[in-house]
């Protein structure tokens, strides 16, 4: 028996389709609210139905334009709080600013921590998110947070392709090896790691050193997000120069900033598989790109949070 009254889902302007797909999974209508900007650039939110004492889920990936959508999320949380919601869960399938999670240069902020503080201060009681850049970001919150993994869905997609057994999973960076290892275990494949060097704050990367064997194998590059595409393309070029055959790229979040979509389309990557954690504008949806929906995953987690059943059991064969 759920502790809170009715479950309600609302969304801002970041990714309405995902919110509607989540509601289809849950078999409930999307909650009615208006979220828009006045001519003075100030965002306004009004929830257009009663949510008193209800279990409210606000679906809003922090998609481009990032600062507008973050602000929408914060204002929606505030509106829900002031409307006496019983509990507010911020459902943030893509957590922007996540790469700013440490002080790795003098006089820089830890913006991921700042964003976590903002969400909490606005009044969220819980957070539901997907495939964080680094798991440690969970600790930036002092409220309960559930992080879902996209890897089981991505691994299943690759299995369905029936590419054969001569495969290798490739991490784009030593820091990302854990995610790739998770994929490799699910595919029963060996792991290789390419060392990535970022060139200052220029959004340019170089990949050179390869640990592991990719020769004559089909390779599956795994990353949390595709920004400019520079990381996965540099990784692909490195492993091709060491003999990798077909190169597939799997990532949770299609940020696809700037020219990424075009550059990836013209790259040696054979196929790019991403989730719908973020919207992809039609002009960025290349022929090589395919989408896996995370709406059922998020919908199931929302249902479980609402009913007080285990979310972890979704990933470990049913045991809590
Ligand atoms: C960074 O460490 C992440 O795991 C991704 O590799 C990175 O965000 C991808 O960015 P880009 O596509 O711009 O290289």
Coordinates of C-alpha atoms and ligand atoms in Angstrom, one line a residue:
X1 CA 0.0 0.0 0.0
X2 CA 1.7 3.3 -1.1
X3 CA 2.3 5.7 1.8
X4 CA 1.5 8.7 -0.4
X5 CA -1.7 9.5 -2.2
X6 CA -2.1 9.5 -5.9
X7 CA 1.0 9.4 -8.2
X8 CA 1.2 12.4 -10.5
X9 CA 3.8 13.1 -13.2
X10 CA 4.5 16.6 -14.6
X11 CA 7.1 17.9 -17.0
X12 CA 8.7 21.2 -18.2
X13 CA 9.8 21.9 -21.7
X14 CA 13.0 19.8 -21.8
X15 CA 11.6 16.5 -23.1
X16 CA 7.8 16.3 -23.2
X17 CA 7.9 13.1 -25.3
X18 CA 9.8 11.2 -22.7
X19 CA 7.4 12.3 -19.9
X20 CA 4.5 11.2 -22.1
X21 CA 6.1 7.8 -22.8
X22 CA 6.7 7.4 -19.0
X23 CA 3.0 8.2 -18.4
X24 CA 2.0 5.6 -21.1
X25 CA 4.0 3.0 -19.2
X26 CA 2.4 4.0 -15.9
X27 CA -1.0 4.2 -17.6
X28 CA -1.8 7.6 -16.2
X29 CA -2.3 11.0 -18.0
X30 CA 0.5 13.5 -17.9
X31 CA -0.2 16.1 -15.2
X32 CA -1.4 19.5 -16.4
X33 CA 0.9 22.4 -15.8
X34 CA 2.1 25.4 -17.8
X35 CA 5.8 26.3 -18.0
X36 CA 6.7 29.3 -20.1
X37 CA 8.8 32.5 -20.2
X38 CA 7.5 36.0 -20.0
X39 CA 8.9 38.6 -22.4
X40 CA 11.4 39.7 -19.7
X41 CA 13.0 36.2 -19.9
X42 CA 11.6 35.2 -16.5
X43 CA 10.3 31.6 -16.3
X44 CA 6.8 31.0 -15.0
X45 CA 5.2 27.8 -13.8
X46 CA 1.7 27.0 -12.7
X47 CA 0.4 23.5 -11.8
X48 CA -3.1 23.4 -13.1
X49 CA -4.5 20.6 -10.9
X50 CA -4.7 19.7 -7.2
X51 CA -1.5 17.9 -5.9
X52 CA -2.1 18.4 -2.2
X53 CA -0.5 15.4 -0.3
X54 CA 0.2 13.6 -3.6
X55 CA 3.3 11.8 -4.8
X56 CA 4.6 14.1 -7.4
X57 CA 7.3 13.2 -10.0
X58 CA 8.8 16.1 -12.0
X59 CA 10.4 14.7 -15.2
X60 CA 13.0 17.1 -16.6
X61 CA 16.4 16.1 -18.1
X62 CA 18.7 19.1 -18.0
X63 CA 18.8 19.3 -21.7
X64 CA 20.0 22.1 -24.0
X65 CA 19.5 25.0 -23.3
X66 CA 20.8 23.7 -20.0
X67 CA 20.4 26.7 -17.8
X68 CA 16.8 27.4 -18.9
X69 CA 15.8 23.8 -18.3
X70 CA 17.6 23.7 -14.9
X71 CA 15.7 26.8 -13.9
X72 CA 12.4 25.3 -15.1
X73 CA 13.1 22.3 -12.9
X74 CA 13.9 24.4 -9.8
X75 CA 10.8 26.6 -10.3
X76 CA 8.6 23.5 -10.8
X77 CA 9.9 22.0 -7.6
X78 CA 9.1 25.3 -5.8
X79 CA 5.6 25.4 -7.3
X80 CA 4.9 21.8 -6.2
X81 CA 6.2 22.5 -2.7
X82 CA 4.0 25.6 -2.3
X83 CA 1.1 23.6 -3.7
X84 CA 1.5 21.2 -0.7
X85 CA 2.6 18.1 -2.6
X86 CA 3.1 15.2 -0.2
X87 CA 6.4 14.2 -1.7
X88 CA 8.4 15.6 -4.7
X89 CA 10.8 13.5 -6.7
X90 CA 12.9 15.3 -9.3
X91 CA 13.3 12.8 -12.2
X92 CA 16.5 14.0 -14.0
X93 CA 17.4 11.4 -16.7
X94 CA 20.3 13.6 -17.7
X95 CA 22.2 15.5 -15.0
X96 CA 24.1 18.3 -16.8
X97 CA 27.2 19.9 -15.2
X98 CA 28.1 16.4 -14.0
X99 CA 31.6 16.6 -15.5
X100 CA 32.3 19.5 -13.1
X101 CA 32.5 17.1 -10.2
X102 CA 35.9 17.9 -8.7
X103 CA 38.4 20.7 -8.3
X104 CA 41.0 19.5 -10.8
X105 CA 42.4 23.0 -11.7
X106 CA 43.1 26.0 -9.5
X107 CA 40.1 28.3 -8.9
X108 CA 37.4 26.2 -10.6
X109 CA 33.9 25.4 -9.1
X110 CA 32.3 22.0 -8.4
X111 CA 29.2 22.9 -10.4
X112 CA 27.6 19.4 -10.1
X113 CA 27.6 19.9 -6.3
X114 CA 26.1 23.3 -6.7
X115 CA 23.3 21.9 -9.0
X116 CA 22.6 19.2 -6.4
X117 CA 22.3 21.8 -3.7
X118 CA 19.9 23.9 -5.8
X119 CA 17.6 20.9 -6.4
X120 CA 17.6 20.1 -2.8
X121 CA 17.1 23.7 -1.6
X122 CA 14.3 24.2 -4.1
X123 CA 12.4 21.5 -2.1
X124 CA 12.9 18.1 -3.8
X125 CA 12.5 15.1 -1.4
X126 CA 14.1 12.6 -3.7
X127 CA 16.0 12.3 -7.0
X128 CA 15.7 9.7 -9.7
X129 CA 18.4 9.8 -12.3
X130 CA 20.1 7.7 -15.0
X131 CA 23.8 6.8 -15.7
X132 CA 25.5 9.7 -13.9
X133 CA 28.9 10.7 -15.3
X134 CA 30.4 9.5 -12.0
X135 CA 28.6 7.5 -9.3
X136 CA 30.1 9.7 -6.6
X137 CA 27.8 12.6 -7.6
X138 CA 25.1 10.7 -5.7
X139 CA 27.0 11.9 -2.5
X140 CA 26.4 15.6 -3.5
X141 CA 22.8 15.1 -2.4
X142 CA 21.6 14.8 1.2
X143 CA 18.3 13.4 0.1
X144 CA 17.6 9.9 -1.2
X145 CA 18.8 9.3 -4.8
X146 CA 18.1 6.4 -7.1
X147 CA 20.5 6.1 -10.0
X148 CA 19.4 3.7 -12.8
X149 CA 21.8 2.1 -15.2
X150 CA 21.3 2.2 -19.0
X151 CA 23.9 -0.6 -19.5
X152 CA 21.5 -3.6 -19.3
X153 CA 19.3 -2.1 -22.0
X154 CA 22.4 -1.2 -24.1
X155 CA 23.9 -4.6 -23.7
X156 CA 20.7 -6.3 -24.7
X157 CA 20.5 -4.2 -27.9
X158 CA 24.0 -5.4 -28.8
X159 CA 23.1 -9.0 -28.1
X160 CA 20.1 -8.8 -30.4
X161 CA 22.5 -7.8 -33.2
X162 CA 24.1 -11.2 -33.3
X163 CA 27.5 -9.9 -34.2
X164 CA 29.3 -13.1 -33.2
X165 CA 31.7 -13.9 -30.4
X166 CA 34.8 -12.1 -31.6
X167 CA 34.1 -8.9 -29.8
X168 CA 35.7 -6.5 -27.3
X169 CA 34.2 -3.8 -25.2
X170 CA 36.3 -0.6 -25.1
X171 CA 36.4 2.1 -22.4
X172 CA 37.2 5.6 -23.6
X173 CA 39.1 6.4 -20.5
X174 CA 40.6 4.6 -17.5
X175 CA 38.1 6.6 -15.3
X176 CA 35.2 5.1 -17.2
X177 CA 36.4 1.5 -17.2
X178 CA 33.8 0.4 -14.6
X179 CA 30.9 1.2 -16.9
X180 CA 32.6 -0.6 -19.8
X181 CA 33.4 -3.6 -17.6
X182 CA 29.7 -3.8 -16.6
X183 CA 28.9 -4.0 -20.4
X184 CA 31.7 -6.5 -21.0
X185 CA 30.4 -8.8 -18.3
X186 CA 26.9 -8.7 -19.7
X187 CA 28.3 -9.5 -23.2
X188 CA 30.8 -12.1 -21.8
X189 CA 33.5 -10.1 -23.7
X190 CA 37.0 -8.9 -22.9
X191 CA 37.7 -5.3 -22.0
X192 CA 40.1 -2.9 -23.5
X193 CA 40.9 0.6 -22.3
X194 CA 42.1 3.6 -24.3
X195 CA 43.8 6.4 -22.4
X196 CA 42.2 9.8 -23.0
X197 CA 44.0 13.1 -22.7
X198 CA 42.0 16.3 -22.7
X199 CA 43.7 19.2 -24.2
X200 CA 43.1 22.0 -21.6
X201 CA 39.5 23.2 -21.5
X202 CA 39.3 23.2 -25.3
X203 CA 36.8 20.3 -25.7
X204 CA 39.4 18.4 -27.6
X205 CA 40.8 15.0 -26.8
X206 CA 43.6 12.8 -27.8
X207 CA 43.5 9.0 -27.4
X208 CA 46.7 7.1 -27.9
X209 CA 47.6 4.4 -25.5
X210 CA 45.6 1.2 -25.7
X211 CA 45.5 -1.4 -23.0
X212 CA 44.1 -4.7 -24.3
X213 CA 43.7 -6.5 -27.6
X214 CA 41.3 -5.3 -30.3
X215 CA 42.9 -6.9 -33.4
X216 CA 40.4 -8.5 -35.7
X217 CA 37.5 -8.0 -33.2
X218 CA 34.3 -6.1 -33.5
X219 CA 34.5 -3.4 -30.9
X220 CA 31.9 -1.8 -28.7
X221 CA 32.9 1.6 -27.4
X222 CA 30.9 2.5 -24.2
X223 CA 30.6 6.0 -22.8
X224 CA 28.1 7.8 -20.5
X225 CA 27.5 10.7 -23.0
X226 CA 28.4 11.9 -26.4
X227 CA 29.2 15.6 -26.3
X228 CA 31.2 16.9 -29.3
X229 CA 31.8 13.2 -30.3
X230 CA 35.5 13.9 -29.9
X231 CA 36.1 11.2 -27.3
X232 CA 34.4 8.3 -29.1
X233 CA 35.9 9.3 -32.5
X234 CA 39.4 9.5 -31.0
X235 CA 38.9 6.1 -29.4
X236 CA 37.6 4.6 -32.6
X237 CA 40.6 5.9 -34.6
X238 CA 43.0 4.5 -32.0
X239 CA 41.5 1.0 -32.0
X240 CA 41.1 0.9 -35.8
X241 CA 44.8 1.7 -36.1
X242 CA 45.4 -1.4 -33.8
X243 CA 43.3 -3.6 -36.0
X244 CA 39.7 -3.4 -34.7
X245 CA 37.1 -4.4 -37.4
X246 CA 33.5 -3.0 -37.1
X247 CA 33.2 -0.3 -34.4
X248 CA 29.9 0.2 -32.6
X249 CA 29.4 3.0 -30.1
X250 CA 26.9 2.8 -27.2
X251 CA 26.2 5.8 -24.9
X252 CA 23.5 6.7 -22.5
X253 CA 23.1 10.4 -23.2
X254 CA 23.0 11.9 -26.7
X255 CA 24.1 15.5 -25.8
X256 CA 25.3 15.8 -29.4
X257 CA 26.6 19.4 -29.1
X258 CA 27.6 21.5 -32.0
X259 CA 28.7 19.5 -35.0
X260 CA 28.7 16.2 -33.2
X261 CA 25.9 14.5 -35.2
X262 CA 27.5 15.4 -38.6
X263 CA 31.0 14.4 -37.5
X264 CA 29.9 11.1 -36.1
X265 CA 27.9 10.4 -39.3
X266 CA 31.1 10.8 -41.3
X267 CA 33.3 8.9 -38.9
X268 CA 34.5 5.3 -39.0
X269 CA 31.9 4.4 -36.3
X270 CA 29.5 1.9 -37.9
X271 CA 26.6 2.4 -35.6
X272 CA 25.8 4.8 -32.7
X273 CA 23.2 3.6 -30.2
X274 CA 21.9 6.0 -27.5
X275 CA 18.9 6.3 -25.2
X276 CA 16.2 8.9 -25.3
X277 CA 17.3 10.4 -22.0
X278 CA 17.6 13.6 -24.0
X279 CA 15.6 14.8 -27.0
X280 CA 17.4 14.5 -30.4
X281 CA 16.4 17.2 -32.9
X282 CA 15.4 15.6 -36.2
X283 CA 18.3 17.2 -38.0
X284 CA 20.7 15.5 -35.6
X285 CA 19.2 12.1 -36.0
X286 CA 21.8 10.5 -38.4
X287 CA 21.3 7.3 -40.4
X288 CA 23.8 5.5 -38.2
X289 CA 22.0 6.5 -35.0
X290 CA 19.4 4.3 -33.2
X291 CA 17.5 5.0 -30.1
X292 CA 16.6 2.9 -27.1
X293 CA 13.8 4.3 -24.9
X294 CA 14.4 4.5 -21.2
X295 CA 10.8 5.4 -20.5
X296 CA 9.9 1.9 -19.4
X297 CA 12.9 1.9 -17.1
X298 CA 12.1 5.3 -15.6
X299 CA 8.3 4.4 -15.4
X300 CA 9.1 1.1 -13.6
X301 CA 11.3 2.9 -11.1
X302 CA 8.7 5.6 -10.5
X303 CA 6.1 2.9 -9.9
X304 CA 8.4 1.2 -7.4
X305 CA 9.3 4.4 -5.6
X306 CA 5.6 5.2 -5.3
X307 CA 4.7 1.8 -3.9
X308 CA 7.8 1.5 -1.7
X309 CA 9.2 -1.6 -3.4
X310 CA 12.8 -2.3 -4.4
X311 CA 14.4 -0.3 -7.2
X312 CA 17.6 -2.3 -6.9
X313 CA 15.7 -5.5 -7.7
X314 CA 15.2 -4.2 -11.3
X315 CA 18.9 -4.8 -11.9
X316 CA 19.7 -8.0 -10.0
X317 CA 17.1 -10.5 -11.1
X318 CA 14.4 -9.6 -8.7
X319 CA 16.2 -9.9 -5.3
X320 CA 16.1 -6.7 -3.2
Ligands
LIG1 C1 33.9 12.4 -20.1 O1 34.7 12.1 -19.3 C2 32.7 11.6 -20.5 O2 32.7 10.3 -20.0 C3 32.6 11.6 -22.0 O3 33.6 10.9 -22.5 C4 32.6 13.0 -22.5 O4 31.6 13.7 -21.9 C5 32.3 13.0 -24.0 O5 32.5 14.3 -24.5 P1 32.9 14.6 -26.0 O6 32.0 13.8 -26.9 O7 32.8 16.1 -26.1 O8 34.3 14.1 -26.2

